[in-house]
PDB file of C-alpha atoms and ligand atoms in Angstrom:
ATOM      1  CA  MET N   1      31.196  -9.422 -71.969  1.00  0.00           C
ATOM      2  CA  THR N   2      28.455 -11.765 -73.119  1.00  0.00           C
ATOM      3  CA  ILE N   3      26.578 -13.891 -70.679  1.00  0.00           C
ATOM      4  CA  ASN N   4      26.272 -17.494 -71.783  1.00  0.00           C
ATOM      5  CA  TRP N   5      22.955 -18.459 -70.398  1.00  0.00           C
ATOM      6  CA  TYR N   6      20.773 -20.387 -72.799  1.00  0.00           C
ATOM      7  CA  PRO N   7      19.759 -23.469 -70.874  1.00  0.00           C
ATOM      8  CA  GLY N   8      17.727 -25.857 -73.005  1.00  0.00           C
ATOM      9  CA  HIS N   9      15.737 -27.066 -70.023  1.00  0.00           C
ATOM     10  CA  MET N  10      14.045 -23.667 -69.883  1.00  0.00           C
ATOM     11  CA  VAL N  11      11.784 -24.815 -72.720  1.00  0.00           C
ATOM     12  CA  LYS N  12      10.590 -27.647 -70.521  1.00  0.00           C
ATOM     13  CA  ALA N  13      10.260 -25.254 -67.581  1.00  0.00           C
ATOM     14  CA  ARG N  14       8.053 -23.005 -69.660  1.00  0.00           C
ATOM     15  CA  ARG N  15       5.731 -25.862 -70.521  1.00  0.00           C
ATOM     16  CA  GLU N  16       5.552 -26.919 -66.881  1.00  0.00           C
ATOM     17  CA  ILE N  17       4.748 -23.408 -65.760  1.00  0.00           C
ATOM     18  CA  GLU N  18       2.017 -23.078 -68.370  1.00  0.00           C
ATOM     19  CA  ALA N  19       0.451 -26.294 -67.062  1.00  0.00           C
ATOM     20  CA  SER N  20       0.786 -25.170 -63.437  1.00  0.00           C
ATOM     21  CA  LEU N  21      -0.721 -21.791 -64.185  1.00  0.00           C
ATOM     22  CA  LYS N  22      -3.972 -23.464 -65.181  1.00  0.00           C
ATOM     23  CA  LEU N  23      -4.309 -24.848 -61.662  1.00  0.00           C
ATOM     24  CA  VAL N  24      -3.823 -21.661 -59.657  1.00  0.00           C
ATOM     25  CA  ASP N  25      -5.639 -18.400 -58.960  1.00  0.00           C
ATOM     26  CA  ILE N  26      -2.656 -16.309 -57.983  1.00  0.00           C
ATOM     27  CA  VAL N  27       1.022 -16.234 -58.892  1.00  0.00           C
ATOM     28  CA  VAL N  28       3.356 -14.994 -56.180  1.00  0.00           C
ATOM     29  CA  MET N  29       6.283 -13.659 -58.158  1.00  0.00           C
ATOM     30  CA  LEU N  30       9.471 -13.527 -56.126  1.00  0.00           C
ATOM     31  CA  LEU N  31      12.000 -10.840 -56.981  1.00  0.00           C
ATOM     32  CA  ASP N  32      15.320 -10.023 -55.389  1.00  0.00           C
ATOM     33  CA  ALA N  33      14.752  -6.656 -53.702  1.00  0.00           C
ATOM     34  CA  ARG N  34      18.285  -5.596 -54.697  1.00  0.00           C
ATOM     35  CA  ALA N  35      17.317  -5.680 -58.383  1.00  0.00           C
ATOM     36  CA  PRO N  36      13.561  -6.213 -58.595  1.00  0.00           C
ATOM     37  CA  LEU N  37      13.125  -4.937 -62.124  1.00  0.00           C
ATOM     38  CA  SER N  38      15.999  -7.029 -63.481  1.00  0.00           C
ATOM     39  CA  CYS N  39      14.385 -10.134 -61.953  1.00  0.00           C
ATOM     40  CA  ARG N  40      11.034  -9.576 -63.600  1.00  0.00           C
ATOM     41  CA  ASN N  41      10.116 -12.076 -66.254  1.00  0.00           C
ATOM     42  CA  PRO N  42       7.995 -10.611 -69.040  1.00  0.00           C
ATOM     43  CA  ASP N  43       7.274 -14.106 -70.399  1.00  0.00           C
ATOM     44  CA  LEU N  44       5.679 -15.150 -67.125  1.00  0.00           C
ATOM     45  CA  GLU N  45       3.754 -11.913 -66.814  1.00  0.00           C
ATOM     46  CA  GLN N  46       2.509 -12.537 -70.335  1.00  0.00           C
ATOM     47  CA  MET N  47       1.560 -16.166 -69.640  1.00  0.00           C
ATOM     48  CA  ALA N  48      -0.140 -15.195 -66.381  1.00  0.00           C
ATOM     49  CA  GLN N  49      -2.099 -12.333 -67.892  1.00  0.00           C
ATOM     50  CA  ARG N  50      -5.426 -13.669 -66.749  1.00  0.00           C
ATOM     51  CA  LYS N  51      -4.175 -14.491 -63.253  1.00  0.00           C
ATOM     52  CA  LYS N  52      -3.548 -12.183 -60.362  1.00  0.00           C
ATOM     53  CA  ILE N  53       0.133 -11.556 -59.750  1.00  0.00           C
ATOM     54  CA  ILE N  54       1.578 -10.478 -56.403  1.00  0.00           C
ATOM     55  CA  MET N  55       5.120  -9.133 -56.491  1.00  0.00           C
ATOM     56  CA  VAL N  56       7.245 -10.080 -53.494  1.00  0.00           C
ATOM     57  CA  LEU N  57      10.514  -8.187 -53.072  1.00  0.00           C
ATOM     58  CA  ASN N  58      12.406 -10.817 -51.122  1.00  0.00           C
ATOM     59  CA  LYS N  59      15.775 -10.431 -49.353  1.00  0.00           C
ATOM     60  CA  SER N  60      14.721  -6.905 -48.491  1.00  0.00           C
ATOM     61  CA  ASP N  61      17.027  -7.164 -45.478  1.00  0.00           C
ATOM     62  CA  LEU N  62      19.943  -6.897 -47.947  1.00  0.00           C
ATOM     63  CA  ALA N  63      18.538  -4.009 -50.008  1.00  0.00           C
ATOM     64  CA  ASP N  64      18.522  -0.262 -49.429  1.00  0.00           C
ATOM     65  CA  PRO N  65      15.235   0.305 -47.555  1.00  0.00           C
ATOM     66  CA  ALA N  66      14.416   3.604 -49.263  1.00  0.00           C
ATOM     67  CA  ALA N  67      14.982   2.062 -52.688  1.00  0.00           C
ATOM     68  CA  THR N  68      12.743  -0.879 -51.757  1.00  0.00           C
ATOM     69  CA  ARG N  69       9.947   1.493 -50.733  1.00  0.00           C
ATOM     70  CA  GLY N  70      10.350   3.204 -54.095  1.00  0.00           C
ATOM     71  CA  PHE N  71      10.050  -0.067 -56.032  1.00  0.00           C
ATOM     72  CA  VAL N  72       7.013  -1.180 -54.032  1.00  0.00           C
ATOM     73  CA  LYS N  73       5.339   2.107 -54.873  1.00  0.00           C
ATOM     74  CA  HIS N  74       6.389   1.870 -58.515  1.00  0.00           C
ATOM     75  CA  LEU N  75       4.944  -1.638 -58.912  1.00  0.00           C
ATOM     76  CA  ARG N  76       1.711  -0.674 -57.168  1.00  0.00           C
ATOM     77  CA  GLN N  77       1.358   2.235 -59.564  1.00  0.00           C
ATOM     78  CA  GLU N  78       1.571  -0.357 -62.328  1.00  0.00           C
ATOM     79  CA  GLY N  79      -1.429  -2.022 -60.709  1.00  0.00           C
ATOM     80  CA  LEU N  80       0.561  -4.880 -59.207  1.00  0.00           C
ATOM     81  CA  PRO N  81       0.268  -5.599 -55.494  1.00  0.00           C
ATOM     82  CA  ALA N  82       3.806  -5.537 -54.072  1.00  0.00           C
ATOM     83  CA  VAL N  83       5.222  -6.450 -50.661  1.00  0.00           C
ATOM     84  CA  ALA N  84       8.760  -6.288 -49.242  1.00  0.00           C
ATOM     85  CA  VAL N  85       9.723  -9.493 -47.452  1.00  0.00           C
ATOM     86  CA  ASP N  86      12.576 -11.021 -45.502  1.00  0.00           C
ATOM     87  CA  SER N  87      11.880 -14.743 -45.773  1.00  0.00           C
ATOM     88  CA  LEU N  88      14.644 -15.698 -43.373  1.00  0.00           C
ATOM     89  CA  LYS N  89      13.069 -13.709 -40.543  1.00  0.00           C
ATOM     90  CA  GLY N  90       9.485 -14.052 -41.759  1.00  0.00           C
ATOM     91  CA  GLN N  91       9.073 -10.311 -42.084  1.00  0.00           C
ATOM     92  CA  GLY N  92       6.333  -9.223 -44.472  1.00  0.00           C
ATOM     93  CA  ILE N  93       4.795 -12.698 -44.776  1.00  0.00           C
ATOM     94  CA  ARG N  94       1.577 -11.524 -43.114  1.00  0.00           C
ATOM     95  CA  GLN N  95       1.222  -8.738 -45.660  1.00  0.00           C
ATOM     96  CA  VAL N  96       1.606 -11.283 -48.455  1.00  0.00           C
ATOM     97  CA  VAL N  97      -1.224 -13.350 -46.955  1.00  0.00           C
ATOM     98  CA  ASP N  98      -3.353 -10.191 -46.765  1.00  0.00           C
ATOM     99  CA  ALA N  99      -2.539  -9.337 -50.383  1.00  0.00           C
ATOM    100  CA  VAL N 100      -3.547 -12.867 -51.435  1.00  0.00           C
ATOM    101  CA  HIS N 101      -6.898 -12.507 -49.697  1.00  0.00           C
ATOM    102  CA  GLN N 102      -7.469  -9.154 -51.299  1.00  0.00           C
ATOM    103  CA  ALA N 103      -6.587 -10.449 -54.743  1.00  0.00           C
ATOM    104  CA  PHE N 104      -8.956 -13.405 -54.317  1.00  0.00           C
ATOM    105  CA  GLU N 105     -11.843 -11.398 -52.906  1.00  0.00           C
ATOM    106  CA  SER N 106     -13.697 -10.783 -56.173  1.00  0.00           C
ATOM    107  CA  GLN N 107     -13.487 -14.484 -57.082  1.00  0.00           C
ATOM    108  CA  ARG N 108     -14.713 -15.400 -53.626  1.00  0.00           C
ATOM    109  CA  GLN N 109     -17.645 -13.022 -53.933  1.00  0.00           C
ATOM    110  CA  ASP N 110     -18.390 -14.557 -57.297  1.00  0.00           C
ATOM    111  CA  MET N 111     -18.497 -18.079 -55.830  1.00  0.00           C
ATOM    112  CA  LEU N 112     -20.804 -16.814 -53.083  1.00  0.00           C
ATOM    113  CA  ARG N 113     -23.137 -15.195 -55.592  1.00  0.00           C
ATOM    114  CA  ARG N 114     -23.373 -18.373 -57.594  1.00  0.00           C
ATOM    115  CA  GLY N 115     -24.050 -20.367 -54.465  1.00  0.00           C
ATOM    116  CA  ARG N 116     -20.879 -22.390 -54.929  1.00  0.00           C
ATOM    117  CA  ARG N 117     -18.801 -23.862 -52.168  1.00  0.00           C
ATOM    118  CA  ILE N 118     -15.956 -21.493 -51.326  1.00  0.00           C
ATOM    119  CA  ARG N 119     -12.800 -23.394 -52.098  1.00  0.00           C
ATOM    120  CA  PRO N 120      -9.329 -22.420 -50.841  1.00  0.00           C
ATOM    121  CA  VAL N 121      -7.365 -19.943 -52.921  1.00  0.00           C
ATOM    122  CA  ARG N 122      -4.590 -21.645 -54.853  1.00  0.00           C
ATOM    123  CA  LEU N 123      -1.150 -20.120 -55.309  1.00  0.00           C
ATOM    124  CA  MET N 124       2.078 -20.841 -56.996  1.00  0.00           C
ATOM    125  CA  VAL N 125       5.418 -19.269 -56.187  1.00  0.00           C
ATOM    126  CA  ALA N 126       7.559 -18.388 -59.182  1.00  0.00           C
ATOM    127  CA  GLY N 127      10.867 -16.682 -59.741  1.00  0.00           C
ATOM    128  CA  VAL N 128      14.302 -16.852 -61.291  1.00  0.00           C
ATOM    129  CA  PRO N 129      16.973 -19.010 -59.590  1.00  0.00           C
ATOM    130  CA  ASN N 130      18.147 -18.193 -56.084  1.00  0.00           C
ATOM    131  CA  VAL N 131      15.637 -15.432 -55.252  1.00  0.00           C
ATOM    132  CA  GLY N 132      14.500 -17.414 -52.212  1.00  0.00           C
ATOM    133  CA  LYS N 133      11.483 -19.358 -53.485  1.00  0.00           C
ATOM    134  CA  SER N 134      12.026 -22.360 -51.210  1.00  0.00           C
ATOM    135  CA  THR N 135      12.806 -20.191 -48.196  1.00  0.00           C
ATOM    136  CA  PHE N 136       9.699 -18.102 -48.802  1.00  0.00           C
ATOM    137  CA  LEU N 137       7.557 -21.221 -49.148  1.00  0.00           C
ATOM    138  CA  ASN N 138       8.904 -22.557 -45.863  1.00  0.00           C
ATOM    139  CA  SER N 139       8.292 -19.260 -44.179  1.00  0.00           C
ATOM    140  CA  LEU N 140       4.708 -19.147 -45.411  1.00  0.00           C
ATOM    141  CA  VAL N 141       4.010 -22.721 -44.408  1.00  0.00           C
ATOM    142  CA  GLY N 142       5.976 -22.485 -41.165  1.00  0.00           C
ATOM    143  CA  GLN N 143       3.971 -19.555 -39.920  1.00  0.00           C
ATOM    144  CA  LYS N 144       0.780 -21.467 -40.349  1.00  0.00           C
ATOM    145  CA  MET N 145       2.174 -24.419 -38.462  1.00  0.00           C
ATOM    146  CA  ALA N 146       3.153 -22.163 -35.599  1.00  0.00           C
ATOM    147  CA  ARG N 147      -0.386 -20.845 -35.446  1.00  0.00           C
ATOM    148  CA  THR N 148      -2.215 -24.166 -35.593  1.00  0.00           C
ATOM    149  CA  GLY N 149       0.104 -26.148 -33.350  1.00  0.00           C
ATOM    150  CA  ALA N 150       2.786 -28.649 -34.160  1.00  0.00           C
ATOM    151  CA  LYS N 151       0.949 -30.494 -36.941  1.00  0.00           C
ATOM    152  CA  PRO N 152       2.816 -30.793 -40.217  1.00  0.00           C
ATOM    153  CA  GLY N 153       1.184 -29.257 -43.276  1.00  0.00           C
ATOM    154  CA  ILE N 154      -1.442 -31.395 -44.909  1.00  0.00           C
ATOM    155  CA  THR N 155      -0.271 -32.360 -48.357  1.00  0.00           C
ATOM    156  CA  ARG N 156      -3.053 -33.522 -50.604  1.00  0.00           C
ATOM    157  CA  GLY N 157      -1.731 -35.750 -53.307  1.00  0.00           C
ATOM    158  CA  LYS N 158       1.728 -34.388 -53.732  1.00  0.00           C
ATOM    159  CA  GLN N 159       0.923 -31.181 -55.399  1.00  0.00           C
ATOM    160  CA  TRP N 160      -0.529 -28.887 -52.786  1.00  0.00           C
ATOM    161  CA  ILE N 161       0.457 -27.751 -49.371  1.00  0.00           C
ATOM    162  CA  ARG N 162      -2.463 -26.543 -47.293  1.00  0.00           C
ATOM    163  CA  VAL N 163      -1.118 -23.312 -45.844  1.00  0.00           C
ATOM    164  CA  ARG N 164      -4.254 -22.470 -43.926  1.00  0.00           C
ATOM    165  CA  ASP N 165      -7.918 -23.439 -44.122  1.00  0.00           C
ATOM    166  CA  ASP N 166      -8.476 -21.111 -47.027  1.00  0.00           C
ATOM    167  CA  MET N 167      -5.168 -21.284 -48.863  1.00  0.00           C
ATOM    168  CA  GLU N 168      -3.264 -23.929 -50.809  1.00  0.00           C
ATOM    169  CA  ILE N 169       0.081 -23.589 -52.443  1.00  0.00           C
ATOM    170  CA  MET N 170       1.798 -25.689 -55.088  1.00  0.00           C
ATOM    171  CA  ASP N 171       4.601 -27.537 -53.369  1.00  0.00           C
ATOM    172  CA  THR N 172       7.182 -27.018 -56.125  1.00  0.00           C
ATOM    173  CA  PRO N 173       7.911 -23.429 -57.080  1.00  0.00           C
ATOM    174  CA  GLY N 174       8.064 -22.462 -60.750  1.00  0.00           C
ATOM    175  CA  LEU N 175      11.640 -21.915 -61.803  1.00  0.00           C
ATOM    176  CA  LEU N 176      11.878 -19.116 -64.330  1.00  0.00           C
ATOM    177  CA  TRP N 177      14.654 -18.224 -66.691  1.00  0.00           C
ATOM    178  CA  PRO N 178      16.092 -14.738 -66.380  1.00  0.00           C
ATOM    179  CA  LYS N 179      15.459 -12.553 -69.376  1.00  0.00           C
ATOM    180  CA  ILE N 180      18.717 -10.732 -69.974  1.00  0.00           C
ATOM    181  CA  GLU N 181      18.334  -7.730 -72.179  1.00  0.00           C
ATOM    182  CA  SER N 182      21.504  -5.774 -71.513  1.00  0.00           C
ATOM    183  CA  GLU N 183      25.034  -6.398 -70.392  1.00  0.00           C
ATOM    184  CA  GLU N 184      24.436  -4.394 -67.235  1.00  0.00           C
ATOM    185  CA  GLN N 185      21.402  -6.475 -66.333  1.00  0.00           C
ATOM    186  CA  GLY N 186      23.507  -9.611 -66.846  1.00  0.00           C
ATOM    187  CA  LEU N 187      26.138  -8.273 -64.477  1.00  0.00           C
ATOM    188  CA  LYS N 188      23.509  -7.528 -61.836  1.00  0.00           C
ATOM    189  CA  LEU N 189      22.038 -11.017 -62.124  1.00  0.00           C
ATOM    190  CA  ALA N 190      25.532 -12.472 -61.866  1.00  0.00           C
ATOM    191  CA  LEU N 191      26.159 -10.471 -58.687  1.00  0.00           C
ATOM    192  CA  LEU N 192      22.917 -11.790 -57.226  1.00  0.00           C
ATOM    193  CA  ASN N 193      23.943 -15.350 -58.094  1.00  0.00           C
ATOM    194  CA  ILE N 194      20.967 -15.751 -60.405  1.00  0.00           C
ATOM    195  CA  VAL N 195      22.941 -16.774 -63.471  1.00  0.00           C
ATOM    196  CA  GLY N 196      25.220 -19.778 -63.094  1.00  0.00           C
ATOM    197  CA  GLU N 197      28.883 -19.606 -62.179  1.00  0.00           C
ATOM    198  CA  ASN N 198      30.087 -20.538 -65.632  1.00  0.00           C
ATOM    199  CA  ALA N 199      28.135 -17.842 -67.396  1.00  0.00           C
ATOM    200  CA  TYR N 200      30.343 -14.889 -66.500  1.00  0.00           C
ATOM    201  CA  GLU N 201      33.799 -13.740 -65.573  1.00  0.00           C
ATOM    202  CA  GLU N 202      34.024 -13.022 -61.881  1.00  0.00           C
ATOM    203  CA  TYR N 203      36.639 -10.392 -62.572  1.00  0.00           C
ATOM    204  CA  GLU N 204      34.279  -8.366 -64.774  1.00  0.00           C
ATOM    205  CA  VAL N 205      31.453  -8.734 -62.283  1.00  0.00           C
ATOM    206  CA  ALA N 206      33.732  -7.483 -59.503  1.00  0.00           C
ATOM    207  CA  LEU N 207      34.817  -4.470 -61.572  1.00  0.00           C
ATOM    208  CA  TYR N 208      31.169  -3.647 -62.163  1.00  0.00           C
ATOM    209  CA  LEU N 209      30.509  -3.884 -58.431  1.00  0.00           C
ATOM    210  CA  LEU N 210      33.408  -1.545 -57.682  1.00  0.00           C
ATOM    211  CA  GLY N 211      31.771   0.993 -60.011  1.00  0.00           C
ATOM    212  CA  VAL N 212      28.481   0.633 -58.134  1.00  0.00           C
ATOM    213  CA  LEU N 213      30.230   1.114 -54.793  1.00  0.00           C
ATOM    214  CA  ARG N 214      32.040   4.164 -56.094  1.00  0.00           C
ATOM    215  CA  GLN N 215      28.664   5.744 -56.822  1.00  0.00           C
ATOM    216  CA  GLN N 216      26.628   4.568 -53.880  1.00  0.00           C
ATOM    217  CA  SER N 217      28.957   4.105 -50.976  1.00  0.00           C
ATOM    218  CA  PRO N 218      32.543   5.220 -51.699  1.00  0.00           C
ATOM    219  CA  ARG N 219      33.444   5.362 -48.026  1.00  0.00           C
ATOM    220  CA  LEU N 220      33.404   1.532 -48.037  1.00  0.00           C
ATOM    221  CA  PHE N 221      36.808   1.619 -49.721  1.00  0.00           C
ATOM    222  CA  THR N 222      38.423   3.359 -46.796  1.00  0.00           C
ATOM    223  CA  GLU N 223      36.174   2.100 -44.013  1.00  0.00           C
ATOM    224  CA  TYR N 224      35.606  -1.515 -45.008  1.00  0.00           C
ATOM    225  CA  TYR N 225      38.546  -2.308 -47.273  1.00  0.00           C
ATOM    226  CA  LYS N 226      40.825  -0.016 -45.253  1.00  0.00           C
ATOM    227  CA  LEU N 227      42.459   1.624 -48.257  1.00  0.00           C
ATOM    228  CA  LYS N 228      44.441   4.790 -47.604  1.00  0.00           C
ATOM    229  CA  GLN N 229      43.450   6.252 -50.951  1.00  0.00           C
ATOM    230  CA  VAL N 230      40.978   5.303 -53.624  1.00  0.00           C
ATOM    231  CA  ALA N 231      42.460   4.773 -57.091  1.00  0.00           C
ATOM    232  CA  GLU N 232      40.490   6.269 -59.932  1.00  0.00           C
ATOM    233  CA  ASP N 233      40.892   3.231 -62.120  1.00  0.00           C
ATOM    234  CA  ASP N 234      38.734   0.213 -61.153  1.00  0.00           C
ATOM    235  CA  GLU N 235      41.413  -2.369 -61.995  1.00  0.00           C
ATOM    236  CA  GLU N 236      43.924  -0.513 -59.871  1.00  0.00           C
ATOM    237  CA  LEU N 237      41.381  -0.261 -57.088  1.00  0.00           C
ATOM    238  CA  LEU N 238      40.883  -4.024 -57.182  1.00  0.00           C
ATOM    239  CA  GLN N 239      44.638  -4.545 -56.987  1.00  0.00           C
ATOM    240  CA  ASP N 240      44.868  -2.251 -53.978  1.00  0.00           C
ATOM    241  CA  ILE N 241      42.150  -4.270 -52.255  1.00  0.00           C
ATOM    242  CA  ALA N 242      44.097  -7.448 -53.117  1.00  0.00           C
ATOM    243  CA  ARG N 243      47.238  -6.089 -51.453  1.00  0.00           C
ATOM    244  CA  GLN N 244      45.365  -4.819 -48.445  1.00  0.00           C
ATOM    245  CA  ARG N 245      43.654  -8.190 -48.024  1.00  0.00           C
ATOM    246  CA  GLY N 246      46.815 -10.166 -48.707  1.00  0.00           C
ATOM    247  CA  HIS N 247      45.326 -11.891 -51.761  1.00  0.00           C
ATOM    248  CA  LEU N 248      48.657 -12.366 -53.500  1.00  0.00           C
ATOM    249  CA  LEU N 249      50.031 -14.779 -56.056  1.00  0.00           C
ATOM    250  CA  LYS N 250      53.259 -16.694 -55.464  1.00  0.00           C
ATOM    251  CA  GLY N 251      55.463 -13.903 -56.774  1.00  0.00           C
ATOM    252  CA  GLY N 252      53.770 -11.353 -54.504  1.00  0.00           C
ATOM    253  CA  GLN N 253      51.594  -9.902 -57.278  1.00  0.00           C
ATOM    254  CA  PRO N 254      47.926  -9.182 -56.535  1.00  0.00           C
ATOM    255  CA  ASP N 255      45.638 -12.160 -57.216  1.00  0.00           C
ATOM    256  CA  PRO N 256      42.785 -10.658 -59.260  1.00  0.00           C
ATOM    257  CA  GLU N 257      40.602 -13.794 -59.364  1.00  0.00           C
ATOM    258  CA  LYS N 258      40.673 -14.418 -55.657  1.00  0.00           C
ATOM    259  CA  THR N 259      40.083 -10.757 -54.887  1.00  0.00           C
ATOM    260  CA  ALA N 260      37.169 -10.604 -57.337  1.00  0.00           C
ATOM    261  CA  ARG N 261      35.583 -13.590 -55.647  1.00  0.00           C
ATOM    262  CA  GLN N 262      36.069 -11.994 -52.243  1.00  0.00           C
ATOM    263  CA  ILE N 263      34.472  -8.682 -53.237  1.00  0.00           C
ATOM    264  CA  ILE N 264      31.496 -10.435 -54.851  1.00  0.00           C
ATOM    265  CA  ASN N 265      31.080 -12.531 -51.748  1.00  0.00           C
ATOM    266  CA  ASP N 266      31.234  -9.440 -49.531  1.00  0.00           C
ATOM    267  CA  PHE N 267      28.320  -8.057 -51.513  1.00  0.00           C
ATOM    268  CA  ARG N 268      26.276 -11.270 -51.471  1.00  0.00           C
ATOM    269  CA  THR N 269      26.588 -11.802 -47.747  1.00  0.00           C
ATOM    270  CA  GLY N 270      25.679  -8.226 -46.904  1.00  0.00           C
ATOM    271  CA  ASN N 271      29.146  -7.317 -45.590  1.00  0.00           C
ATOM    272  CA  LEU N 272      29.040  -4.168 -47.708  1.00  0.00           C
ATOM    273  CA  GLY N 273      25.748  -3.073 -46.201  1.00  0.00           C
ATOM    274  CA  ARG N 274      22.318  -2.779 -47.772  1.00  0.00           C
ATOM    275  CA  LEU N 275      22.747  -2.010 -51.460  1.00  0.00           C
ATOM    276  CA  THR N 276      20.299  -1.909 -54.359  1.00  0.00           C
ATOM    277  CA  LEU N 277      21.519  -2.350 -57.932  1.00  0.00           C
ATOM    278  CA  ASP N 278      18.442  -1.387 -59.955  1.00  0.00           C
ATOM    279  CA  GLN N 279      17.245   2.151 -60.265  1.00  0.00           C
ATOM    280  CA  LEU N 280      13.704   3.338 -60.690  1.00  0.00           C
ATOM    281  CA  PRO N 281      12.957   4.161 -64.322  1.00  0.00           C
TER     282      PRO N 281
HETATM  283  N1  LIG E   1      19.256 -12.465 -46.417  1.00  0.00           N
HETATM  284  C1  LIG E   1      18.278 -13.211 -46.953  1.00  0.00           C
HETATM  285  N2  LIG E   1      18.583 -14.385 -47.532  1.00  0.00           N
HETATM  286  C2  LIG E   1      17.591 -15.113 -48.063  1.00  0.00           C
HETATM  287  C3  LIG E   1      16.234 -14.694 -48.029  1.00  0.00           C
HETATM  288  N3  LIG E   1      15.494 -15.631 -48.653  1.00  0.00           N
HETATM  289  C4  LIG E   1      16.350 -16.590 -49.055  1.00  0.00           C
HETATM  290  N4  LIG E   1      17.608 -16.294 -48.709  1.00  0.00           N
HETATM  291  C5  LIG E   1      18.837 -17.065 -48.999  1.00  0.00           C
HETATM  292  O1  LIG E   1      19.008 -17.120 -50.407  1.00  0.00           O
HETATM  293  C6  LIG E   1      19.543 -18.373 -50.805  1.00  0.00           C
HETATM  294  C7  LIG E   1      18.632 -19.014 -51.840  1.00  0.00           C
HETATM  295  O2  LIG E   1      17.407 -19.338 -51.224  1.00  0.00           O
HETATM  296  P1  LIG E   1      16.441 -20.503 -51.796  1.00  0.00           P
HETATM  297  O3  LIG E   1      15.195 -20.467 -50.987  1.00  0.00           O
HETATM  298  O4  LIG E   1      17.168 -21.774 -51.924  1.00  0.00           O
HETATM  299  O5  LIG E   1      16.160 -19.900 -53.256  1.00  0.00           O
HETATM  300  P2  LIG E   1      15.369 -20.581 -54.475  1.00  0.00           P
HETATM  301  O6  LIG E   1      14.714 -19.493 -55.211  1.00  0.00           O
HETATM  302  O7  LIG E   1      14.501 -21.672 -53.955  1.00  0.00           O
HETATM  303  O8  LIG E   1      16.590 -21.170 -55.314  1.00  0.00           O
HETATM  304  P3  LIG E   1      16.495 -22.257 -56.500  1.00  0.00           P
HETATM  305  O9  LIG E   1      15.551 -23.338 -56.058  1.00  0.00           O
HETATM  306  O10 LIG E   1      17.910 -22.713 -56.624  1.00  0.00           O
HETATM  307  O11 LIG E   1      16.036 -21.519 -57.703  1.00  0.00           O
HETATM  308  C8  LIG E   1      19.683 -19.187 -49.527  1.00  0.00           C
HETATM  309  O12 LIG E   1      21.009 -19.055 -49.067  1.00  0.00           O
HETATM  310  C9  LIG E   1      18.714 -18.517 -48.562  1.00  0.00           C
HETATM  311  O13 LIG E   1      19.089 -18.665 -47.211  1.00  0.00           O
HETATM  312  C10 LIG E   1      15.940 -13.430 -47.393  1.00  0.00           C
HETATM  313  O14 LIG E   1      14.791 -12.952 -47.334  1.00  0.00           O
HETATM  314  N5  LIG E   1      17.001 -12.746 -46.886  1.00  0.00           N
HETATM  315 MG1  LIG E   2      14.381 -23.748 -54.449  1.00  0.00          MG
END
């Protein structure tokens, strides 16, 4: 399968991100904790070479906790601050704020030494589609509002949201293009809803997912999908799930498309439990 994902507007996005990068001290790079390495964007990391980057493994509530700890450690060993976050519940947001302060400390000291006014640290949030950039931004801003009372965030011009006295954040997150280097990575990004609906065959994505489940959590087939036995062939397995779920076509045959959609949805909503697709190198 080839993933058709060459949106022309990504050229424009790249230019916008380059311009935005000039205005910030720190890039908060959002990754989906279920496939953090597949969500990385080498182009951004290249463009942001002279900035500090903080890696946020968002949606960690949906990922295998032990795997997430492993990725956080792995990224830190690469010299990148990394924090696991659940933006819906606000978990980990404090640690991100701490990491921002730490990353800014040398610049702050520098301003002090030169007798300059200490200005707020400026951030931008970046990430591929659907990793939770807007939700994270709200969570970051919302926490501040809870702490300072019911005042809405102060937006200066249109471009910055004052998150706290010493922190400003660009109000529109940088949308990055996924860099797809292998078929498997494309399938993972499709599962995570990062590449658009038209770019892949749901049936193939579902078969890939069944393979992942076979390896990581085979008891789901009997316990969640209530199958009596687990077929060795993935296509057969999908048909068995179709029958069990009553996803049938008019003639009573299994409906592969509908079943594929259902299985993918079960993964996305967390019905299948906390699963991580990437593996540590
Ligand atoms: N379970 C869970 N869901 C999350 C989390 N963060 C975001 N989401 C959900 O993920 C979906 C996408 O979130 P958005 O904040 O719109 O993501 P985005 O990166 O701004 O998406 P685009 O602007 O389309 O690129 C929404 O359904 C959110 O509710 C999280 O930490 N945990
Ligand atoms: Mg958004």
